[in-house]
Structures are given as structure tokens and as C-alpha cells.
Amino acid sequence: MKVKLQTSDDISFEDFRTQILKDYRTAVTSRECSLLGRREVLTGKAKFGIFGDGKELPQLAMARSFQNGDFRSGYYRDQTFMMALDLFKPKDFFHGLYATTDMEKEPMSAGRQMGGHFVTHSLNEDGSWRNLTKQKNSSADISPTAAQMPRLLGLAQASKIYRHVEGLDSANFSNKGNEVAWGTIGNASTSEGLFFETINAAGVLQVPMVISIWDDDYGISVPAEHHTTKENISEILKGFQRSEEKAGYEILKVKGWDYTALIHTFENASDIAREEHVPVLIHVIELTQPQGHSTSGSHERYKSEERLEWEKENDCNKRFREWILEKGIATEEELKTLELTIKREVRTAKKEAWAEFLAPHKETKKTLIGLLENVANTSPNKVFINKIKNDLIAIEEPIKRDLASLSRKALRYLLGENTAEKVALSHWISTFLDKTQPLYSSHLYSELVTKATNVQAIAPVYDHNTENVDGRIILRDNFDKLFGNYPEALVFGEDSGAIGDVNQGLEGLQKKYGKLRVADTGIREATIVGQGIGLALRGLRPIAEIQYLDYLLYAIQTLSDDLATLLYRTVGKQKAPLIIRTRGHRLEGIWHSGSPMSGLIHLLRGIYILVPRDMTRAAGFYNTLLKSDEPALVIESLNGYRLKEPLPSNLGELCTPIGVVETIKEGTDITLLSYGSTLRIVTQVAKELKEVGIDAEVIDAQSLLPFDINQDVLKSVKKTNRLLVIDEDTPGGCSAYLIQEIVEKQGAYKYLDSAPQTLTAKAHRPAYATDGDYFSKPNAEDIFEKVYEIMHEANPMDYPALR
């Protein structure tokens, strides 16, 4: 397809000159930051550096076409782009390298991420949305290669939703869907599956996405011949090129040192994506990487002399400079003067950032030295404490670790002493740790009053003539209420649309709410989750459906590295309240059977993990989540859709509390904790145990992350003095986690008369069919005998050996 090149409106030469020299200033500033940044790592002031040198010119062109409301989902070499938009300054760059824990000074992550990871702030201090249409936006970067791609898909799809779905309040989020999502990726990372999955999905969905591939012919030390067929990503993607008959991509190719061609190419891409909602791929070739991949190695080790010479001659900044001189835009003397000015500015920014980083530590050091002097003078261990004090004095550039470590070591020499000086030091240490630890540990979950765990429970209400229905009906009718109440809510997944999901929990809803709000997707779990993240970042309330629990493994990297860490790595400046809906537990076979639980509860810290035992509880969780703004995984019981449940009359309103257990049956002899489908077996066994004189208390965990915030299991153990956790996960998995929560965190060990125990599935995946389930996962007889064994050990007279 022929594409007309779109160019900027004509401007005066002086305005043109000003614009060009501003771009040159930005390019040189960015390069100086990269060069000085590497030195700071090699001197030990910074721990690691990965920079954008060699990619400056195409990023300037991208910035020219980037508009308010647009979103970036890029990777760790885009510093020039952020500088060009005035979203990132040299001093910010160095504060990022030094890991300054002050969001005002290090606005990208307050020191939580290494340099080169960029973010803009989407939220006000109270957690409410800023007007994203009035600012240029960058979604929070992550390091794993190509991991920025799934989220990019959702950021782009949001524009399509806002353009075509009626009734949305788009004031803060979209101007009629005219926003473009801009992605960047290195050429070697296009080998990752996440890249190809996203490329395919965006072509199917036809969303306004521009993906730029910065191609410097290498991936760390490995040349393109080992990464890409034909050593040319745009060549092998030609099949995605759109035609008059078939939708697809517009694919453009441009040299990374050709300033005017870059400007025209990015303007052209922006117009196509913005107006036509067509994805565009820009392959930017002939780029260089002057300092190699990162500070962990030198590119001289793996590039030939010929390649190194070529890179020197074709460095985009050098070629830009030559073009400026050739066109008479500036003289050699003017450029030299500008370059010297920039060098001084960047060096000044570096010095100021380092001084600002050290200043609070030095003040704290003075205070601590005084406390150590005081305590030494009153202690028989004065010699040892003075050595610690002198060690601290010798540290000219202290960091928080030095202050914490040395002060805590001093306490060891004060054992048994009870002086005012020791009390003062101990108080200082506690205060310092209480103040400092949140700088590294806050915002794993929401800390606002609107957080999901603050949503109050609303019990299901039943009429006197309540009907018993299949569990799926409760879900379906509850989703119907939600989609009516929340215009911004939408659901998508494999088979979610036309047939209303594989268990008909969405039956008929696509016909009622349309194909964009209740949508089918391809078989591509990672980008289903990515869609959800991107849509949620732009103010929508997506429910991403993963058909079965074990299919989450396809998306685990996106869930773990991106969604679970988003609030944490932005220190509460971005949020993505995505709900992931799936189903699992007790299917009679190796697959779809609940086996990944032990991985999920550890890999997904930062996401609520909810395990309702029936569809009424599941419906209540969805209602709770939509009243709040946090991500969650809801695992419905796969064998519960056809089980009968009484139909509540307050669907859409009932709320299952998050982090709260429910006591299903009270008892006095032993506490039995379980969740999901296995809980039904436990409940039945509790009745059988009653026949042999064992009165078990049965508790439904309901929430795994978080678990039992009211410590109700502890209250139960105080009464029964015994604990058994029953779980269909593998040994050492979820049940071990629950034991730690109860025995260690809640302190239940103080009230136990018998050892706390777990009953789990076997270490292998469950075998097929009914017998496979019986001999692979805890069955009724296993549970009965384990409880009886515990009671026999405690009281063999009343409970003689069973076998």
C-alpha cells in the first residue's frame, strides 16, 4: 500500500533552527549522561548502568509525534525520549543511578528500580486519577526483555474502547480514542514470544499502536544472525503488511542516523495509527551502541575492529552534527560552545545529585556518632563500641545500610546494661528502621482508605421462596448487574464472548452489551493479561479471563513482573485494577487441576488471590473488587458451575470480604482449614467425624493473599488447641504457607497441644479420571484418618488406633 508522507507545517528558518538546536542539545545532554553514568558505576557510586547512547535520534523523532494523552510502553534505553518531552532531567538521571529514596528527586521509582526505567504519575496523592489527556504518559517500565509488549496492546486497545463504546466517562482518559500507544524494543528482544504474540494480537484487534524497533545488530554480545531469521525483523514480518483487501500493519523502515527521514517516518506513523486505528511497526536500522550493552561488560570484547569503526563513523549524534553543519543551521564554533555548556551542566547535575543523595545520610551519621559516644562512655565495653564509632566516622559517604548495620551491632555490646544512653540508642535504632523500611517496602498493596480489604461485607439475601439454581446462573446474573452498573467494565478471553465462556457464566451477555465489552480472544494468555493491564492503566475496569488455572503459567511472567509489582515499583503513582478470572481445582486429570497454587501465592505478591468455595462467594468477590481499585485473581471452583445454590436476591450488591475467613461449622476438638472445592469434602468429613466423637471446627480460607487479617483462625485454635490444613496443592506449597501464617505470624504455636499438620496432594500432578483424583489429592478417607490420627496421639484411650 502506498503511504503519503506527512510533514510538519512550514515554519520560519529561525524557528526551524531553534527546533533543530533544541533537539541537538537534548541528544548531547542524553549522551553525556550516559558517558558520566558509566563512570559513576565503575567508581562504585552506582551499582549498575544501562543507557540509551546510540539511540538518541530516533527517540527525538518519536517525541516530536508523541501527543498529550498518548502512552509509552518501552524499555530501558529511552532516556532521550523522556528528556525530549521534559519528563526526565539530568539530575533525575543521576538520582536514579544512586537509588535516591525521595520521589521528588527520583520521580521514576524513588530508588526501587535501577536507572533507565521510566514512569509518569497517573494518580493524585489521594489515589484519584489525574487527567491523563492533559499530559504525556509513560507506563512503568520493567527489565525483562519484551515484557513491555503485552501491556502495550492494552494501552492501545483502550483508545478503541473509548472511541466505540458508548456511556463511558472518558474525561480524564481519552479524547474520542485519538491516543496512540507507543512501544519500543531492542532488535534482539523481538526473538521473545511476547513480542510475536503481541504483534499478532494487535494486528487482529487493529488498535492504534506504534512499535519502534531500535536495531543495532546485537543483543548483548550476540549478533543478529543468532537472533532473527534473515537477520531482519521487518523482512520476516512482511506478511503482516496491510493491503487494500486485508487489515494488518503498516510497516516502515528508516535509518537511525537520518534525522529528516526519522521525523517524516514517525509523523507518518502517528497519523496512520491515530486516525485509522491501524498498528504501525517502525524498524529503525543502522543504530549503534557506543558503550556496549551495559556496565557489566565492554563491547570491544565481541565486536570486530571493522564494526567498531563503522559504529564510530555512523553514530547518530555524529551524523546529526554533520547534517547541522552541512545545512548551515549552526557553525562549528556554535556547536562546540553548546557542547561545552552541556558538559558543564551534566557534570553539575551529577555533583548536585550526589550531594543531595548524601546530605541526609551525613546528618544522620552525626547524630548516630553522638549517641555512640554517649553509650560508650557509660559502658564497660567502651573499647568495642568506640571501634564501631570510629568505623562509622571513617565512612565519608555513608548510606542507610551503614547506619543501620553499625548501630545495631553496637547493641550487642550493651547486653545486660540498663542505662539512659542505651535506651536512647535503642530508641534511635527503632525509629530509624521504622522510618526507613517503608522506603523499600511500602505500596505492595494499596494503602488508601479505598483499598479492597476495607470494603465491608454484604451478605447474600434470600427471599422466602428462594430458588436453587446452577452456580453458573448466579455468576451470569451477577455479571449482568455489574455490566449495567459499571459502563467501564468489560470482559474478554478465550470463548468468553459468543458462547458466554466454557461454563456459560457469561451466557447471553455479549448480545446484550456488545462485542467490545464481552469479547472473544485468540489463544494467547500473556497478551490477554497484557490487554487487561493496559486497559486498567487507562481508567477502564477489565476482567481478563484465563480459561483454566494452569493456563496462567503462560502469563505468569506478565502477572508477576508487571502487574504484581506495578503499584510497588511506582510507589503508588500508577495503578492497574485488573481482575483475572479463571477456574480450577479437583478436575480429574493432570491439567486444569489447581496444581500451580504454590507458585501463584509466591510469585504474585501484590495481587489478591481469592479462592471462593462457591459461585455466590465468587460473585461477592467481583462486586467487592469493582468497589475498589486493586488487581486480583479470582479462582472459581471448576466443579461448582452445575452444583445447586440458592439464588440471592441482591446480586450485584452482595460483597464477599477480602482477607476474611468464614467459619462453616463450629467445633471444639480440632480446627480444619481449607478452601475451594476441597472444602466441600472437608465439610462432609466433619459430619462423619462427629459420629466417632470428634467435633471439628471447619474454616474456609476464602482469601489466600491476604489471609485472615482478623486472625480468626487463631481464635479457633485457642479454643480447639489443634490445627490441620487440608489443601489440594503439592507438599510444601499453599498449606505450608497457611501454617506459617497461623503458627508463626498469628502466634498460634502458643495454644497448640498437638503438632500443626498439613494434608496435601501428592507431589505429582493428579492422574486422570476419578481414581486418579482419589489417589492423587486428599480424599474423604484421607482427611478422616488424618484427623483421627491426631486425636489418637493426643488421647489414645478415647481414640484407639484405627489401623
Short mmCIF file of N, CA, C and O in Angstrom, two decimals, residues 517-574:
data_model
loop_
_atom_site.label_atom_id
_atom_site.label_comp_id
_atom_site.label_asym_id
_atom_site.label_seq_id
_atom_site.Cartn_x
_atom_site.Cartn_y
_atom_site.Cartn_z
N ARG A 517 -17.35 -5.14 24.76
CA ARG A 517 -17.39 -5.26 26.22
C ARG A 517 -17.38 -6.71 26.68
O ARG A 517 -16.92 -7.00 27.79
N VAL A 518 -17.89 -7.61 25.88
CA VAL A 518 -17.84 -9.04 26.20
C VAL A 518 -17.24 -9.72 24.96
O VAL A 518 -17.94 -10.00 23.99
N ALA A 519 -15.95 -9.96 25.01
CA ALA A 519 -15.21 -10.25 23.78
C ALA A 519 -14.51 -11.59 23.81
O ALA A 519 -14.01 -12.04 24.85
N ASP A 520 -14.46 -12.21 22.65
CA ASP A 520 -13.62 -13.39 22.44
C ASP A 520 -12.20 -12.94 22.11
O ASP A 520 -11.99 -11.87 21.52
N THR A 521 -11.25 -13.76 22.47
CA THR A 521 -9.85 -13.51 22.09
C THR A 521 -9.28 -14.77 21.46
O THR A 521 -9.88 -15.85 21.51
N GLY A 522 -8.10 -14.62 20.91
CA GLY A 522 -7.35 -15.79 20.45
C GLY A 522 -6.76 -16.53 21.64
O GLY A 522 -6.88 -16.13 22.79
N ILE A 523 -6.11 -17.65 21.33
CA ILE A 523 -5.45 -18.44 22.37
C ILE A 523 -4.09 -17.80 22.62
O ILE A 523 -3.11 -18.10 21.92
N ARG A 524 -4.00 -16.91 23.62
CA ARG A 524 -2.80 -16.09 23.84
C ARG A 524 -2.85 -15.49 25.24
O ARG A 524 -3.06 -14.28 25.41
N GLU A 525 -2.62 -16.31 26.23
CA GLU A 525 -2.83 -15.88 27.62
C GLU A 525 -2.01 -14.66 28.05
O GLU A 525 -2.50 -13.80 28.79
N ALA A 526 -0.76 -14.59 27.63
CA ALA A 526 0.08 -13.48 28.08
C ALA A 526 -0.48 -12.14 27.64
O ALA A 526 -0.50 -11.17 28.41
N THR A 527 -0.97 -12.07 26.41
CA THR A 527 -1.49 -10.80 25.93
C THR A 527 -2.94 -10.57 26.36
O THR A 527 -3.41 -9.43 26.32
N ILE A 528 -3.64 -11.61 26.78
CA ILE A 528 -4.93 -11.37 27.43
C ILE A 528 -4.71 -10.60 28.73
O ILE A 528 -5.37 -9.60 29.01
N VAL A 529 -3.73 -11.05 29.49
CA VAL A 529 -3.38 -10.33 30.72
C VAL A 529 -2.83 -8.95 30.38
O VAL A 529 -3.17 -7.95 31.02
N GLY A 530 -1.99 -8.87 29.34
CA GLY A 530 -1.44 -7.58 28.93
C GLY A 530 -2.52 -6.61 28.53
O GLY A 530 -2.47 -5.42 28.87
N GLN A 531 -3.53 -7.08 27.79
CA GLN A 531 -4.67 -6.24 27.47
C GLN A 531 -5.27 -5.65 28.74
O GLN A 531 -5.56 -4.46 28.82
N GLY A 532 -5.46 -6.52 29.72
CA GLY A 532 -6.07 -6.07 30.96
C GLY A 532 -5.25 -5.01 31.67
O GLY A 532 -5.80 -4.02 32.19
N ILE A 533 -3.93 -5.20 31.71
CA ILE A 533 -3.06 -4.23 32.38
C ILE A 533 -3.16 -2.88 31.68
O ILE A 533 -3.35 -1.84 32.32
N GLY A 534 -3.02 -2.88 30.36
CA GLY A 534 -3.06 -1.63 29.63
C GLY A 534 -4.40 -0.92 29.72
O GLY A 534 -4.47 0.30 29.90
N LEU A 535 -5.49 -1.67 29.63
CA LEU A 535 -6.82 -1.08 29.75
C LEU A 535 -7.02 -0.48 31.14
O LEU A 535 -7.58 0.61 31.28
N ALA A 536 -6.56 -1.19 32.16
CA ALA A 536 -6.71 -0.71 33.53
C ALA A 536 -5.87 0.54 33.78
O ALA A 536 -6.27 1.44 34.53
N LEU A 537 -4.69 0.61 33.15
CA LEU A 537 -3.85 1.80 33.29
C LEU A 537 -4.51 3.04 32.70
O LEU A 537 -4.12 4.17 33.04
N ARG A 538 -5.52 2.84 31.87
CA ARG A 538 -6.19 3.97 31.23
C ARG A 538 -7.62 4.15 31.74
O ARG A 538 -8.46 4.72 31.05
N GLY A 539 -7.87 3.66 32.95
CA GLY A 539 -9.12 4.01 33.62
C GLY A 539 -10.29 3.08 33.39
O GLY A 539 -11.38 3.33 33.91
N LEU A 540 -10.10 2.00 32.63
CA LEU A 540 -11.17 1.04 32.43
C LEU A 540 -11.10 -0.04 33.51
O LEU A 540 -10.14 -0.13 34.26
N ARG A 541 -12.14 -0.86 33.60
CA ARG A 541 -12.19 -1.93 34.61
C ARG A 541 -12.30 -3.28 33.93
O ARG A 541 -13.37 -3.88 33.86
N PRO A 542 -11.20 -3.78 33.42
CA PRO A 542 -11.21 -5.03 32.67
C PRO A 542 -11.25 -6.27 33.56
O PRO A 542 -10.69 -6.30 34.66
N ILE A 543 -11.91 -7.29 33.05
CA ILE A 543 -11.86 -8.64 33.63
C ILE A 543 -11.26 -9.52 32.54
O ILE A 543 -11.88 -9.77 31.51
N ALA A 544 -10.04 -9.96 32.78
CA ALA A 544 -9.34 -10.81 31.80
C ALA A 544 -9.57 -12.26 32.19
O ALA A 544 -9.21 -12.68 33.29
N GLU A 545 -10.17 -13.02 31.30
CA GLU A 545 -10.49 -14.42 31.62
C GLU A 545 -9.43 -15.35 31.06
O GLU A 545 -9.14 -15.35 29.86
N ILE A 546 -8.84 -16.12 31.95
CA ILE A 546 -7.93 -17.20 31.57
C ILE A 546 -8.69 -18.50 31.78
O ILE A 546 -9.13 -18.80 32.89
N GLN A 547 -8.84 -19.25 30.72
CA GLN A 547 -9.85 -20.32 30.72
C GLN A 547 -9.69 -21.32 31.86
O GLN A 547 -10.66 -21.68 32.51
N TYR A 548 -8.45 -21.75 32.12
CA TYR A 548 -8.21 -22.68 33.22
C TYR A 548 -7.00 -22.23 34.02
O TYR A 548 -6.10 -21.55 33.50
N LEU A 549 -6.97 -22.65 35.25
CA LEU A 549 -5.97 -22.17 36.20
C LEU A 549 -4.53 -22.41 35.72
O LEU A 549 -3.68 -21.52 35.81
N ASP A 550 -4.27 -23.60 35.20
CA ASP A 550 -2.88 -23.87 34.81
C ASP A 550 -2.46 -23.09 33.57
O ASP A 550 -1.27 -22.95 33.31
N TYR A 551 -3.41 -22.55 32.82
CA TYR A 551 -3.05 -21.69 31.69
C TYR A 551 -2.45 -20.37 32.15
O TYR A 551 -1.86 -19.64 31.35
N LEU A 552 -2.60 -20.06 33.43
CA LEU A 552 -1.94 -18.87 33.96
C LEU A 552 -0.42 -18.95 33.79
O LEU A 552 0.27 -17.92 33.77
N LEU A 553 0.11 -20.17 33.70
CA LEU A 553 1.55 -20.31 33.54
C LEU A 553 2.05 -19.65 32.27
O LEU A 553 3.19 -19.18 32.20
N TYR A 554 1.20 -19.59 31.24
CA TYR A 554 1.58 -18.88 30.02
C TYR A 554 1.77 -17.38 30.29
O TYR A 554 2.51 -16.71 29.59
N ALA A 555 1.08 -16.87 31.28
CA ALA A 555 1.07 -15.43 31.55
C ALA A 555 1.78 -15.08 32.85
O ALA A 555 1.74 -13.93 33.27
N ILE A 556 2.44 -16.05 33.48
CA ILE A 556 2.95 -15.82 34.83
C ILE A 556 4.01 -14.72 34.85
O ILE A 556 4.10 -13.94 35.81
N GLN A 557 4.80 -14.62 33.80
CA GLN A 557 5.83 -13.58 33.79
C GLN A 557 5.20 -12.20 33.74
O GLN A 557 5.62 -11.28 34.46
N THR A 558 4.18 -12.03 32.93
CA THR A 558 3.49 -10.75 32.85
C THR A 558 2.77 -10.43 34.15
O THR A 558 2.80 -9.29 34.64
N LEU A 559 2.14 -11.42 34.74
CA LEU A 559 1.47 -11.22 36.02
C LEU A 559 2.45 -10.88 37.13
O LEU A 559 2.23 -9.96 37.91
N SER A 560 3.54 -11.62 37.19
CA SER A 560 4.48 -11.47 38.30
C SER A 560 5.35 -10.23 38.16
O SER A 560 5.46 -9.43 39.09
N ASP A 561 5.95 -10.05 36.99
CA ASP A 561 6.91 -8.95 36.82
C ASP A 561 6.23 -7.61 36.57
O ASP A 561 6.80 -6.57 36.90
N ASP A 562 5.06 -7.63 35.98
CA ASP A 562 4.41 -6.37 35.62
C ASP A 562 3.27 -6.03 36.58
O ASP A 562 3.38 -5.12 37.41
N LEU A 563 2.19 -6.78 36.53
CA LEU A 563 1.00 -6.42 37.31
C LEU A 563 1.26 -6.44 38.82
O LEU A 563 0.91 -5.50 39.54
N ALA A 564 1.88 -7.50 39.31
CA ALA A 564 2.06 -7.64 40.76
C ALA A 564 2.98 -6.57 41.33
O ALA A 564 2.87 -6.22 42.51
N THR A 565 3.88 -6.04 40.52
CA THR A 565 4.85 -5.06 41.02
C THR A 565 4.48 -3.62 40.69
O THR A 565 5.19 -2.70 41.11
N LEU A 566 3.43 -3.40 39.94
CA LEU A 566 3.17 -2.06 39.39
C LEU A 566 3.01 -1.00 40.48
O LEU A 566 3.69 0.04 40.46
N LEU A 567 2.13 -1.23 41.43
CA LEU A 567 1.92 -0.24 42.49
C LEU A 567 3.20 -0.05 43.29
O LEU A 567 3.57 1.08 43.64
N TYR A 568 3.90 -1.15 43.56
CA TYR A 568 5.13 -1.09 44.35
C TYR A 568 6.23 -0.31 43.63
O TYR A 568 6.85 0.57 44.20
N ARG A 569 6.47 -0.65 42.35
CA ARG A 569 7.61 -0.04 41.68
C ARG A 569 7.37 1.41 41.30
O ARG A 569 8.31 2.13 40.96
N THR A 570 6.09 1.86 41.34
CA THR A 570 5.81 3.28 41.11
C THR A 570 5.52 4.01 42.42
O THR A 570 5.17 5.18 42.40
N VAL A 571 5.67 3.33 43.54
CA VAL A 571 5.39 3.88 44.87
C VAL A 571 4.01 4.54 44.88
O VAL A 571 3.82 5.66 45.34
N GLY A 572 3.04 3.83 44.29
CA GLY A 572 1.66 4.29 44.32
C GLY A 572 1.31 5.34 43.30
O GLY A 572 0.24 5.96 43.40
N LYS A 573 2.15 5.55 42.27
CA LYS A 573 1.88 6.60 41.28
C LYS A 573 1.15 6.08 40.04
O LYS A 573 0.71 6.86 39.21
N GLN A 574 1.07 4.77 39.89
CA GLN A 574 0.24 4.18 38.84
C GLN A 574 -0.50 2.98 39.43
O GLN A 574 -0.01 2.35 40.37
#
